[in-house]
CSV table of C-alpha atoms in Angstrom, one decimal:
chain,number,residue,atom,x,y,z
A,182,MET,CA,0.0,0.0,0.0
A,183,LEU,CA,1.4,3.4,-1.0
A,184,THR,CA,1.5,6.3,1.5
A,185,THR,CA,1.1,10.0,1.0
A,186,THR,CA,2.9,12.7,3.0
A,187,ASP,CA,1.8,16.0,4.4
A,188,PRO,CA,4.9,18.3,3.7
A,189,ARG,CA,3.8,20.7,6.4
A,190,THR,CA,4.2,18.1,9.1
A,191,GLY,CA,6.1,15.2,7.5
A,192,ALA,CA,3.3,12.8,8.6
A,193,ARG,CA,2.7,9.9,6.3
A,194,THR,CA,-0.8,8.5,5.7
A,195,PRO,CA,-1.7,5.2,4.0
A,196,THR,CA,-3.7,5.4,0.8
A,197,GLU,CA,-5.8,2.9,-1.0
A,198,LEU,CA,-3.4,3.0,-3.9
A,199,GLU,CA,-0.9,0.2,-4.8
A,200,VAL,CA,2.2,0.0,-6.9
A,201,THR,CA,1.3,-1.0,-10.4
A,202,ALA,CA,2.6,-4.5,-11.2
A,203,PRO,CA,4.4,-5.1,-14.5
A,204,GLU,CA,1.6,-7.2,-16.0
A,205,GLN,CA,-0.9,-4.4,-15.1
A,206,ALA,CA,1.3,-1.8,-16.7
A,207,ASP,CA,1.5,-3.9,-19.9
A,208,ALA,CA,-2.3,-4.3,-19.9
A,209,ILE,CA,-2.8,-0.5,-19.5
A,210,VAL,CA,-0.5,0.2,-22.5
A,211,HIS,CA,-2.3,-2.3,-24.7
A,212,ALA,CA,-5.6,-0.7,-23.8
A,213,ALA,CA,-4.1,2.6,-24.7
A,214,GLN,CA,-3.0,1.2,-28.1
A,215,ALA,CA,-6.5,-0.1,-28.7
A,216,ALA,CA,-8.1,3.2,-27.8
A,217,PHE,CA,-5.6,5.0,-30.1
A,218,THR,CA,-6.7,3.1,-33.1
A,219,VAL,CA,-10.2,4.4,-32.5
A,220,VAL,CA,-9.5,8.0,-31.7
A,221,ALA,CA,-6.8,8.5,-34.4
A,222,VAL,CA,-9.5,8.4,-37.1
A,223,ARG,CA,-12.1,10.6,-35.2
A,224,ASP,CA,-12.5,14.0,-36.7
A,225,ARG,CA,-11.1,17.2,-35.2
A,226,ALA,CA,-14.6,18.4,-34.0
A,227,TRP,CA,-14.9,15.2,-31.9
A,228,ARG,CA,-11.5,15.6,-30.4
A,229,ALA,CA,-12.0,19.3,-29.6
A,230,GLY,CA,-15.3,18.4,-27.9
A,231,LEU,CA,-13.4,15.9,-25.8
A,232,LEU,CA,-10.9,18.5,-24.7
A,233,ASP,CA,-13.7,20.9,-23.7
A,234,ALA,CA,-15.5,18.1,-21.8
A,235,LEU,CA,-12.3,17.4,-19.8
A,236,ALA,CA,-11.9,21.1,-18.9
A,237,ASP,CA,-15.5,21.2,-17.7
A,238,ALA,CA,-15.0,18.2,-15.5
A,239,LEU,CA,-11.9,19.7,-13.9
A,240,GLU,CA,-13.8,22.9,-13.0
A,241,ALA,CA,-16.8,20.9,-11.7
A,242,ASP,CA,-14.5,19.0,-9.3
A,243,ARG,CA,-12.4,22.1,-8.4
A,244,ALA,CA,-13.1,22.1,-4.7
A,245,GLU,CA,-12.2,18.5,-4.0
A,246,LEU,CA,-9.2,18.6,-6.3
A,247,VAL,CA,-7.8,21.6,-4.5
A,248,ALA,CA,-8.4,20.2,-1.0
A,249,VAL,CA,-6.6,16.9,-1.9
A,250,ALA,CA,-3.7,18.7,-3.5
A,251,ASP,CA,-3.3,21.1,-0.6
A,252,ARG,CA,-3.0,18.2,1.9
A,253,GLU,CA,-0.3,16.6,-0.3
A,254,THR,CA,1.7,19.7,-1.5
A,255,GLY,CA,1.3,22.5,1.1
A,256,LEU,CA,1.0,24.9,-1.8
A,257,GLY,CA,-2.1,26.6,-0.5
A,258,THR,CA,-5.6,26.7,-1.8
A,259,VAL,CA,-5.3,30.1,-3.6
A,260,ARG,CA,-2.3,28.9,-5.6
A,261,LEU,CA,-3.9,25.5,-6.3
A,262,ASP,CA,-7.3,27.0,-7.3
A,263,GLY,CA,-5.5,29.1,-9.9
A,264,GLU,CA,-3.6,26.0,-11.1
A,265,VAL,CA,-6.9,24.1,-11.7
A,266,SER,CA,-8.0,27.1,-13.8
A,267,ARG,CA,-4.8,27.0,-15.7
A,268,SER,CA,-5.3,23.3,-16.5
A,269,ALA,CA,-8.8,23.8,-17.7
A,270,PHE,CA,-7.6,26.7,-19.8
A,271,GLN,CA,-5.0,24.5,-21.4
A,272,PHE,CA,-7.5,21.9,-22.5
A,273,ARG,CA,-9.7,24.6,-23.9
A,274,LEU,CA,-6.9,26.3,-25.7
A,275,PHE,CA,-5.9,23.0,-27.4
A,276,ALA,CA,-9.6,22.5,-28.3
A,277,GLU,CA,-9.4,25.9,-30.1
A,278,ALA,CA,-6.2,24.9,-31.8
A,279,VAL,CA,-7.7,21.6,-33.0
A,280,ARG,CA,-10.7,23.3,-34.5
A,281,GLU,CA,-8.5,25.9,-36.2
A,282,GLY,CA,-6.3,23.1,-37.7
A,283,GLY,CA,-3.2,25.1,-38.5
A,284,TYR,CA,-1.2,22.7,-36.3
A,285,LEU,CA,-1.6,20.0,-39.0
A,286,GLU,CA,0.8,21.9,-41.3
A,287,ALA,CA,-1.2,20.7,-44.3
A,288,ALA,CA,0.6,21.2,-47.6
A,289,ILE,CA,-0.2,20.2,-51.2
A,290,ASP,CA,2.1,20.3,-54.2
A,291,HIS,CA,0.2,19.4,-57.4
A,292,ALA,CA,1.9,17.3,-60.0
A,293,GLY,CA,3.4,19.2,-63.0
A,294,GLN,CA,6.4,20.6,-64.6
A,295,THR,CA,9.0,22.2,-62.4
A,296,ALA,CA,12.5,23.7,-62.9
A,297,LEU,CA,13.8,20.1,-62.3
A,298,GLY,CA,11.3,18.4,-64.7
A,299,LEU,CA,8.1,16.6,-64.3
A,300,ALA,CA,7.2,16.2,-60.6
A,301,PRO,CA,4.7,13.9,-58.8
A,302,GLU,CA,1.9,15.2,-56.6
A,303,LEU,CA,2.7,15.4,-52.9
A,304,ARG,CA,0.3,16.0,-50.0
A,305,ARG,CA,1.6,16.1,-46.4
A,306,MET,CA,0.2,16.7,-42.9
A,307,LEU,CA,1.0,15.8,-39.3
A,308,ILE,CA,-0.6,12.7,-37.8
A,309,PRO,CA,-0.8,11.2,-34.3
A,310,ILE,CA,1.9,8.8,-33.2
A,311,GLY,CA,0.3,6.5,-30.7
A,312,PRO,CA,0.3,6.0,-26.9
A,313,VAL,CA,2.3,8.7,-25.0
A,314,ALA,CA,3.8,8.2,-21.5
A,315,VAL,CA,3.5,11.4,-19.4
A,316,PHE,CA,5.3,11.8,-16.1
A,317,GLY,CA,3.7,14.2,-13.7
A,318,SER,CA,6.0,16.8,-12.0
A,319,SER,CA,6.1,17.5,-8.3
A,320,ASN,CA,5.8,21.2,-8.3
A,321,PHE,CA,2.7,21.6,-10.4
A,322,PRO,CA,0.2,18.9,-9.3
A,323,PHE,CA,-2.3,20.0,-11.9
A,324,ALA,CA,-0.8,22.1,-14.7
A,325,PHE,CA,2.3,19.8,-15.2
A,326,SER,CA,0.8,16.6,-13.9
A,327,VAL,CA,-2.1,14.3,-14.7
A,328,ALA,CA,-4.3,17.2,-15.8
A,329,GLY,CA,-1.4,19.1,-17.4
A,330,GLY,CA,-0.2,20.4,-20.7
A,331,ASP,CA,1.5,17.2,-21.8
A,332,THR,CA,-1.7,15.3,-21.4
A,333,ALA,CA,-3.7,18.0,-23.1
A,334,SER,CA,-1.4,18.3,-26.0
A,335,ALA,CA,-1.0,14.6,-26.6
A,336,LEU,CA,-4.8,14.1,-26.6
A,337,ALA,CA,-5.2,17.1,-28.8
A,338,GLY,CA,-2.9,15.4,-31.3
A,339,GLY,CA,-5.1,12.3,-31.4
A,340,ASN,CA,-3.1,10.1,-29.1
A,341,ALA,CA,-3.8,8.0,-26.1
A,342,VAL,CA,-2.0,8.9,-22.8
A,343,VAL,CA,-0.6,6.7,-20.0
A,344,LEU,CA,0.3,8.7,-16.9
A,345,LYS,CA,2.9,8.0,-14.3
A,346,ALA,CA,1.7,9.5,-11.0
A,347,HIS,CA,4.2,11.5,-9.0
A,348,SER,CA,5.0,10.1,-5.6
A,349,SER,CA,4.6,13.6,-4.0
A,350,HIS,CA,0.9,13.8,-4.8
A,351,LEU,CA,-0.5,10.3,-5.3
A,352,GLU,CA,-4.0,11.1,-4.2
A,353,THR,CA,-4.1,14.3,-6.3
A,354,SER,CA,-3.0,12.2,-9.3
A,355,ALA,CA,-5.6,9.6,-8.6
A,356,ARG,CA,-8.4,12.2,-8.2
A,357,SER,CA,-7.4,14.0,-11.3
A,358,PHE,CA,-7.3,10.8,-13.3
A,359,ALA,CA,-10.7,9.7,-12.0
A,360,VAL,CA,-12.2,13.1,-13.0
A,361,LEU,CA,-10.7,13.0,-16.5
A,362,SER,CA,-11.3,9.4,-17.3
A,363,ALA,CA,-15.0,9.6,-16.1
A,364,ALA,CA,-15.5,12.7,-18.3
A,365,ALA,CA,-13.8,11.0,-21.3
A,366,ARG,CA,-16.1,7.9,-20.8
A,367,ALA,CA,-19.2,10.1,-20.6
A,368,TYR,CA,-18.2,11.9,-23.8
A,369,GLY,CA,-17.9,8.6,-25.6
A,370,ALA,CA,-14.2,8.1,-25.7
A,371,PRO,CA,-13.0,4.4,-25.8
A,372,GLU,CA,-11.8,2.8,-22.6
A,373,GLY,CA,-8.0,3.0,-22.3
A,374,LEU,CA,-7.6,6.5,-23.8
A,375,LEU,CA,-6.3,7.5,-20.5
A,376,GLY,CA,-4.4,5.2,-18.2
A,377,ILE,CA,-2.3,5.6,-15.0
A,378,VAL,CA,0.4,3.7,-13.2
A,379,TYR,CA,2.0,4.1,-9.8
A,380,GLY,CA,5.6,3.4,-8.7
A,381,THR,CA,9.1,3.9,-10.1
A,382,ALA,CA,9.3,0.4,-11.7
A,383,ALA,CA,6.0,0.9,-13.5
A,384,GLY,CA,7.2,4.2,-14.9
A,385,ALA,CA,10.3,2.5,-16.2
A,386,ALA,CA,8.2,-0.2,-17.7
A,387,LEU,CA,6.2,2.5,-19.6
A,388,VAL,CA,9.3,4.0,-21.1
A,389,ALA,CA,10.6,0.6,-22.2
A,390,HIS,CA,7.2,-0.6,-23.5
A,391,PRO,CA,7.4,-1.2,-27.3
A,392,LEU,CA,3.9,0.3,-27.9
A,393,VAL,CA,4.7,3.6,-26.2
A,394,ARG,CA,5.7,6.1,-28.9
A,395,ALA,CA,7.0,9.1,-26.9
A,396,VAL,CA,7.6,10.3,-23.4
A,397,GLY,CA,6.8,13.7,-21.8
A,398,PHE,CA,8.7,14.4,-18.6
A,399,THR,CA,9.1,17.4,-16.2
A,400,GLY,CA,11.5,16.7,-13.4
A,401,SER,CA,15.1,16.5,-12.3
A,402,LEU,CA,18.1,16.1,-14.6
A,403,HIS,CA,19.0,12.9,-12.8
A,404,GLY,CA,15.5,11.4,-13.3
A,405,GLY,CA,15.4,12.5,-16.9
A,406,GLN,CA,18.8,10.9,-17.6
A,407,ALA,CA,17.6,7.6,-16.1
A,408,LEU,CA,14.6,7.6,-18.5
A,409,MET,CA,16.8,8.5,-21.4
A,410,ASP,CA,19.1,5.6,-20.6
A,411,ILE,CA,16.1,3.2,-20.7
A,412,ILE,CA,15.1,4.6,-24.1
A,413,ALA,CA,18.7,4.2,-25.4
A,414,GLY,CA,18.3,0.5,-24.5
A,415,ARG,CA,15.1,0.0,-26.5
A,416,ASP,CA,15.2,-1.9,-29.8
A,417,GLU,CA,13.4,1.1,-31.2
A,418,PRO,CA,14.3,4.4,-29.6
A,419,ILE,CA,11.5,7.0,-29.2
A,420,PRO,CA,11.4,10.7,-28.6
A,421,PHE,CA,11.9,11.9,-25.0
A,422,TYR,CA,10.8,15.4,-24.2
A,423,GLY,CA,12.3,16.4,-20.9
A,424,GLU,CA,12.2,19.7,-19.0
A,425,LEU,CA,15.1,19.1,-16.7
A,426,SER,CA,17.1,21.9,-15.0
A,427,SER,CA,17.3,25.7,-15.3
A,428,LEU,CA,19.1,28.6,-13.5
A,429,ASN,CA,17.4,31.4,-15.4
A,430,PRO,CA,19.9,34.3,-15.1
A,431,LEU,CA,18.6,37.8,-14.4
A,432,VAL,CA,20.5,40.9,-15.3
A,433,ILE,CA,20.0,44.4,-13.8
A,434,THR,CA,21.7,47.2,-15.7
A,435,PRO,CA,23.2,50.3,-13.9
A,436,GLY,CA,20.4,52.4,-15.3
A,437,ALA,CA,17.7,50.1,-13.9
A,438,ALA,CA,19.4,49.9,-10.5
A,439,ALA,CA,19.5,53.7,-10.3
A,440,ALA,CA,15.9,54.2,-11.4
A,441,ARG,CA,14.1,51.5,-9.5
A,442,ALA,CA,16.3,49.6,-7.0
A,443,SER,CA,13.6,49.0,-4.4
A,444,GLU,CA,10.9,48.0,-7.0
A,445,ILE,CA,13.2,45.5,-8.7
A,446,ALA,CA,14.4,44.1,-5.3
A,447,ASP,CA,10.8,43.5,-4.2
A,448,GLY,CA,9.9,41.9,-7.5
A,449,LEU,CA,13.0,39.7,-7.5
A,450,TYR,CA,12.3,38.6,-4.0
A,451,GLY,CA,8.7,37.7,-4.9
A,452,SER,CA,10.0,35.8,-7.9
A,453,PHE,CA,12.7,33.7,-6.3
A,454,THR,CA,10.5,32.8,-3.4
A,455,LEU,CA,7.3,32.1,-5.4
A,456,GLY,CA,6.0,28.7,-4.6
A,457,SER,CA,8.9,28.3,-2.1
A,458,GLY,CA,11.3,28.7,-5.0
A,459,GLN,CA,10.1,25.5,-6.6
A,460,PHE,CA,9.4,26.9,-10.1
A,461,CYS,CA,11.5,25.7,-13.0
A,462,THR,CA,11.6,29.4,-14.1
A,463,LYS,CA,12.9,30.7,-10.7
A,464,PRO,CA,15.7,33.2,-11.2
A,465,GLY,CA,18.7,31.5,-9.6
A,466,VAL,CA,21.3,34.1,-10.2
A,467,ALA,CA,21.0,37.9,-10.4
A,468,PHE,CA,23.7,40.1,-11.9
A,469,VAL,CA,23.7,43.4,-10.0
A,470,PRO,CA,26.1,46.3,-10.7
A,471,VAL,CA,28.6,47.4,-8.1
A,472,GLY,CA,28.2,50.8,-6.6
A,473,ALA,CA,25.7,52.7,-4.5
A,474,ASP,CA,22.6,51.9,-6.6
A,475,GLY,CA,23.4,48.2,-6.7
A,476,ASP,CA,24.1,48.3,-2.9
A,477,ALA,CA,20.7,49.7,-2.3
A,478,LEU,CA,19.0,47.1,-4.4
A,479,VAL,CA,20.9,44.3,-2.6
A,480,ALA,CA,20.1,45.8,0.8
A,481,ARG,CA,16.4,45.8,0.1
A,482,LEU,CA,16.6,42.2,-1.2
A,483,VAL,CA,18.5,41.2,2.0
A,484,GLU,CA,16.0,43.0,4.2
A,485,ARG,CA,13.1,41.1,2.6
A,486,ALA,CA,14.8,37.7,3.0
A,487,THR,CA,16.0,38.3,6.5
A,488,ASP,CA,12.5,39.1,7.7
A,489,ALA,CA,11.0,36.1,6.0
A,490,ALA,CA,9.9,32.8,7.6
A,491,ALA,CA,10.7,29.4,6.2
A,492,SER,CA,8.3,28.1,3.6
A,493,VAL,CA,7.1,24.6,2.9
A,494,LEU,CA,8.9,22.4,0.3
A,495,LEU,CA,7.2,19.7,-1.6
A,496,ASN,CA,9.0,16.6,-0.3
A,497,GLU,CA,11.9,15.3,1.7
A,498,ARG,CA,14.1,14.7,-1.3
A,499,ILE,CA,13.8,18.3,-2.4
A,500,THR,CA,14.5,19.5,1.1
A,501,THR,CA,17.6,17.3,1.5
A,502,SER,CA,18.9,18.5,-1.9
A,503,PHE,CA,18.3,22.1,-1.1
A,504,ASP,CA,20.1,21.9,2.2
A,505,GLU,CA,23.0,20.0,0.7
A,506,ILE,CA,23.6,22.5,-2.1
A,507,ARG,CA,23.3,25.5,0.1
A,508,GLY,CA,25.4,24.0,2.8
A,509,ARG,CA,28.1,23.0,0.4
A,510,LEU,CA,28.4,26.4,-1.2
A,511,VAL,CA,28.7,28.1,2.2
A,512,ALA,CA,31.1,25.6,3.6
A,513,GLU,CA,33.4,25.8,0.7
A,514,GLY,CA,33.7,29.6,1.2
A,515,ALA,CA,32.8,30.2,-2.4
A,516,VAL,CA,29.9,32.6,-1.5
A,517,GLU,CA,29.0,35.0,1.2
A,518,VAL,CA,25.7,34.5,3.1
A,519,LEU,CA,24.0,37.9,2.7
A,520,ALA,CA,20.7,36.8,4.2
A,521,ARG,CA,18.9,33.8,5.6
A,522,GLY,CA,15.4,33.9,6.9
A,523,THR,CA,14.0,32.0,9.9
A,524,ASP,CA,14.3,28.3,9.7
A,525,GLY,CA,11.1,26.2,10.1
A,526,GLY,CA,10.1,23.5,12.5
A,527,ALA,CA,8.3,20.3,11.6
A,528,GLY,CA,7.8,19.1,8.1
A,529,PHE,CA,9.8,20.0,5.0
A,530,THR,CA,10.8,23.6,5.0
A,531,ALA,CA,13.5,26.0,3.8
A,532,ALA,CA,14.4,29.6,4.7
A,533,PRO,CA,14.8,32.2,1.9
A,534,THR,CA,18.5,32.6,1.3
A,535,VAL,CA,20.5,35.2,-0.5
A,536,LEU,CA,24.1,34.4,-1.3
A,537,GLY,CA,26.7,36.8,-2.7
A,538,VAL,CA,29.7,36.5,-5.1
A,539,GLU,CA,31.7,38.6,-7.4
A,540,ALA,CA,30.6,38.0,-11.0
A,541,THR,CA,34.3,37.3,-12.0
A,542,SER,CA,34.3,34.5,-9.4
A,543,LEU,CA,31.1,32.8,-10.5
A,544,THR,CA,31.7,29.1,-11.3
A,545,ALA,CA,29.7,26.2,-12.5
A,546,ASP,CA,29.5,24.8,-8.9
A,547,ILE,CA,28.0,28.1,-7.6
A,548,ALA,CA,25.6,28.2,-10.6
A,549,GLU,CA,24.1,24.8,-9.8
A,550,GLU,CA,20.3,24.9,-9.6
A,551,ALA,CA,19.1,24.8,-6.0
A,552,PHE,CA,15.4,23.9,-6.2
A,553,GLY,CA,14.0,26.1,-3.4
A,554,PRO,CA,14.1,29.8,-2.2
A,555,LEU,CA,17.7,30.6,-2.9
A,556,ILE,CA,19.3,33.2,-5.1
A,557,VAL,CA,22.9,34.0,-5.9
A,558,VAL,CA,23.7,37.8,-6.3
A,559,ALA,CA,26.6,38.3,-8.6
A,560,ARG,CA,28.1,41.8,-8.5
A,561,TYR,CA,29.6,43.0,-11.8
A,562,ALA,CA,31.8,46.1,-12.6
A,563,ASP,CA,31.0,46.2,-16.4
A,564,ASP,CA,29.2,44.2,-19.1
A,565,ARG,CA,32.4,42.2,-19.8
A,566,ASP,CA,32.0,40.7,-16.3
A,567,ILE,CA,28.5,39.5,-17.2
A,568,LEU,CA,29.4,38.0,-20.5
A,569,THR,CA,32.3,36.1,-19.0
A,570,ALA,CA,30.3,34.9,-16.0
A,571,LEU,CA,27.5,33.6,-18.3
A,572,ASP,CA,29.9,30.9,-19.5
A,573,ALA,CA,29.6,29.4,-16.0
A,574,VAL,CA,25.8,29.5,-16.1
A,575,PRO,CA,24.1,26.4,-17.6
A,576,ASP,CA,21.8,27.1,-20.5
A,577,SER,CA,18.3,27.8,-19.2
A,578,LEU,CA,14.6,28.2,-20.0
A,579,THR,CA,14.7,31.9,-19.5
A,580,ALA,CA,16.9,35.0,-19.1
A,581,THR,CA,15.7,38.4,-17.8
A,582,VAL,CA,16.9,41.9,-18.4
A,583,HIS,CA,16.0,45.0,-16.4
A,584,SER,CA,17.2,48.1,-18.1
A,585,GLU,CA,16.3,51.7,-19.1
A,586,PRO,CA,15.6,53.0,-22.6
A,587,ALA,CA,18.9,55.0,-22.8
A,588,GLU,CA,20.8,51.7,-22.4
A,589,VAL,CA,19.4,50.1,-25.6
A,590,GLU,CA,22.8,49.7,-27.3
A,591,ALA,CA,24.3,47.8,-24.4
A,592,VAL,CA,21.1,45.7,-23.9
A,593,THR,CA,21.2,44.8,-27.6
A,594,THR,CA,24.7,43.4,-27.2
A,595,LEU,CA,23.6,41.5,-24.0
A,596,VAL,CA,20.6,40.0,-25.6
A,597,ALA,CA,22.7,38.8,-28.5
A,598,SER,CA,24.8,36.9,-25.9
A,599,LEU,CA,21.8,35.6,-24.0
A,600,ALA,CA,19.7,34.4,-27.0
A,601,PRO,CA,21.8,31.2,-27.8
A,602,ARG,CA,21.6,30.2,-24.1
A,603,VAL,CA,17.8,30.3,-23.4
A,604,GLY,CA,14.3,29.7,-24.8
A,605,ARG,CA,12.6,32.9,-23.6
A,606,ILE,CA,14.0,36.4,-22.8
A,607,VAL,CA,12.0,38.5,-20.4
A,608,PHE,CA,12.3,42.3,-20.3
A,609,ASP,CA,11.6,44.4,-17.1
A,610,GLY,CA,9.6,41.6,-15.6
A,611,TYR,CA,10.2,38.2,-13.9
A,612,PRO,CA,10.4,34.8,-15.4
A,613,THR,CA,8.1,33.0,-13.0
A,614,GLY,CA,4.7,32.7,-14.5
A,615,VAL,CA,4.5,31.1,-17.9
A,616,ARG,CA,1.6,32.3,-20.1
A,617,VAL,CA,-0.3,29.6,-21.8
A,618,SER,CA,-0.8,30.9,-25.4
A,619,TRP,CA,-0.1,30.4,-29.1
A,620,ALA,CA,3.2,32.3,-29.0
A,621,GLN,CA,4.7,30.8,-25.8
A,622,HIS,CA,7.9,28.8,-25.8
A,623,HIS,CA,8.8,27.0,-22.6
A,624,GLY,CA,12.0,25.2,-23.4
A,625,GLY,CA,15.7,25.9,-23.9
A,626,PRO,CA,19.1,24.4,-24.8
A,627,TRP,CA,20.5,21.5,-22.7
A,628,PRO,CA,20.2,21.0,-19.7
A,629,ALA,CA,17.0,23.1,-19.6
A,630,THR,CA,15.5,20.6,-22.1
A,631,ASN,CA,16.7,18.0,-24.5
A,632,SER,CA,14.8,19.2,-27.5
A,633,GLN,CA,13.8,22.3,-29.4
A,634,HIS,CA,10.2,22.0,-28.5
A,635,THR,CA,8.0,23.7,-25.9
A,636,SER,CA,6.0,22.0,-23.2
A,637,VAL,CA,3.7,25.0,-22.8
A,638,GLY,CA,1.5,26.7,-25.4
A,639,VAL,CA,-0.2,25.5,-28.6
A,640,SER,CA,3.0,24.3,-30.4
A,641,ALA,CA,3.5,21.7,-27.6
A,642,ILE,CA,1.2,19.5,-29.7
A,643,ARG,CA,4.0,19.2,-32.3
A,644,ARG,CA,5.9,16.8,-30.0
A,645,PHE,CA,3.3,14.2,-30.3
A,646,LEU,CA,2.7,14.3,-34.1
A,647,ARG,CA,4.7,13.1,-37.1
A,648,PRO,CA,4.6,14.1,-40.7
A,649,LEU,CA,3.2,11.7,-43.4
A,650,ALA,CA,3.4,12.5,-47.1
A,651,TYR,CA,1.1,10.9,-49.7
A,652,GLN,CA,2.5,10.7,-53.2
A,653,ASP,CA,0.1,10.4,-56.1
A,654,ALA,CA,-2.5,9.0,-53.8
A,655,PRO,CA,-6.2,8.3,-54.7
A,656,GLU,CA,-8.4,10.9,-53.1
A,657,ALA,CA,-10.4,8.2,-51.2
A,658,VAL,CA,-7.3,7.3,-49.1
A,659,LEU,CA,-6.5,10.9,-48.2
A,660,PRO,CA,-7.4,12.5,-44.9
A,661,ALA,CA,-10.2,15.0,-45.4
A,662,GLU,CA,-7.8,17.9,-44.7
A,663,LEU,CA,-5.7,17.0,-47.7
A,664,ARG,CA,-8.5,16.6,-50.3
A,665,ASP,CA,-9.2,19.1,-53.0
A,666,GLY,CA,-11.9,21.6,-52.1
A,667,TYR,CA,-11.5,21.1,-48.3
A,668,ARG,CA,-12.0,24.4,-46.5
A,669,GLY,CA,-11.7,25.5,-42.9
A,670,ILE,CA,-8.0,25.1,-42.1
A,671,PRO,CA,-4.8,26.9,-43.3
A,672,ARG,CA,-3.1,25.0,-46.1
A,673,ARG,CA,-0.1,25.7,-48.2
A,674,ILE,CA,-1.0,24.8,-51.8
A,675,ASP,CA,1.7,24.9,-54.5
A,676,GLY,CA,3.7,27.2,-52.3
A,677,ARG,CA,0.9,29.6,-51.4
A,678,LEU,CA,-0.5,29.8,-47.9
A,679,LEU,CA,-4.3,29.8,-48.0
A,680,LEU,CA,-6.0,30.5,-44.7
A,681,ASP,CA,-9.3,28.7,-45.6
């Protein structure tokens, strides 16, 4: 019998859930494959309706979902209520995208003479790939878990989904799965379209299963590497889409520090402590100019952190890792402790911590991600110090720049250096908070992610589709979207983009 833990107290409570046995996991995947063969040929209107039905079901069960998640995560009902809204919004956004149809990338080249001679007819679009394994993350029990964006985007693409419940919120995962699967069943979806497994071994079995066609994962670099090792041992490798580790550098220019030191300090404090610092987009290192203006900014940041109480972390593993990384940096004398809030009592907690270092002394060890409320303040004398120090910072999901209009030339140079290192650049804001939209990109170079795709926003659907081209095909075998005279989706025909 599996247990769940209240991170506020550390108390463990038995659940009615059990580890999924290998033969059960195999049966769940086979059921997903059978369901996939049914939904893969359903039209887009049916699929969009399914996504809307799932969103409705989440909102209808909002109160119970939030209550269960709060007991297991300690994230608070306000935060969790907003996260349910985000999950429902994601399902509805993908329903909108499915109806719009541009994600199919439909293209038709008619047969005829070309500069290279007579050419055949080609028609191409994206099609679903099959059962997808989705691993829930610890820090977002709804938006990046069972009811999260990977699930929504995989279903939107016409695939079946088998979920691996995260051990930090087992009952939240079970409740979310029950809500979604009941809604799918009521809508008329085949049994097996959604499945779930529990336990590390069951998760490994999913990744190794020959019928699973892709894996979506949000978690630690170590956990992601373990799953990639399993994929490397498969007879047929499959795509692995992992969001793994991110430090998210933030740069404050001299002009910004002079104009709004306190405002930036307050915003930065709120960002690196949001959700107890357990956001993948948390700014882990802030570059602050030397001098009086930078001193004032740091003093305000230190004041906020010193006066703060410890906050709850999600689980014991995160707490242990946070304490180890912070303790090692301090013990090695590589950084100065500028501020440390009040330590907590029972349960899994961490005090907000501000460490200081000269930018010229920043190393890869100091720039290790500490998942929790910790930030390293790196003081720089000029832009060359920043550009050199960035070589010690691992590539990330985001980078942020606070500046003033008069500094546009220097900022342009800085952005040119940041762009190859991240997937999103934020200006005069904070990276925590990832808008769910058509234009969003939530990804970055290794080790932030291991692909060029996003896990947030409409283009996340692209991960769970593959292109198929038909050459000189009879119309009867073509998907409706590739037939002559079809209207209603964007298509590129003989090189021209036609919107309907």
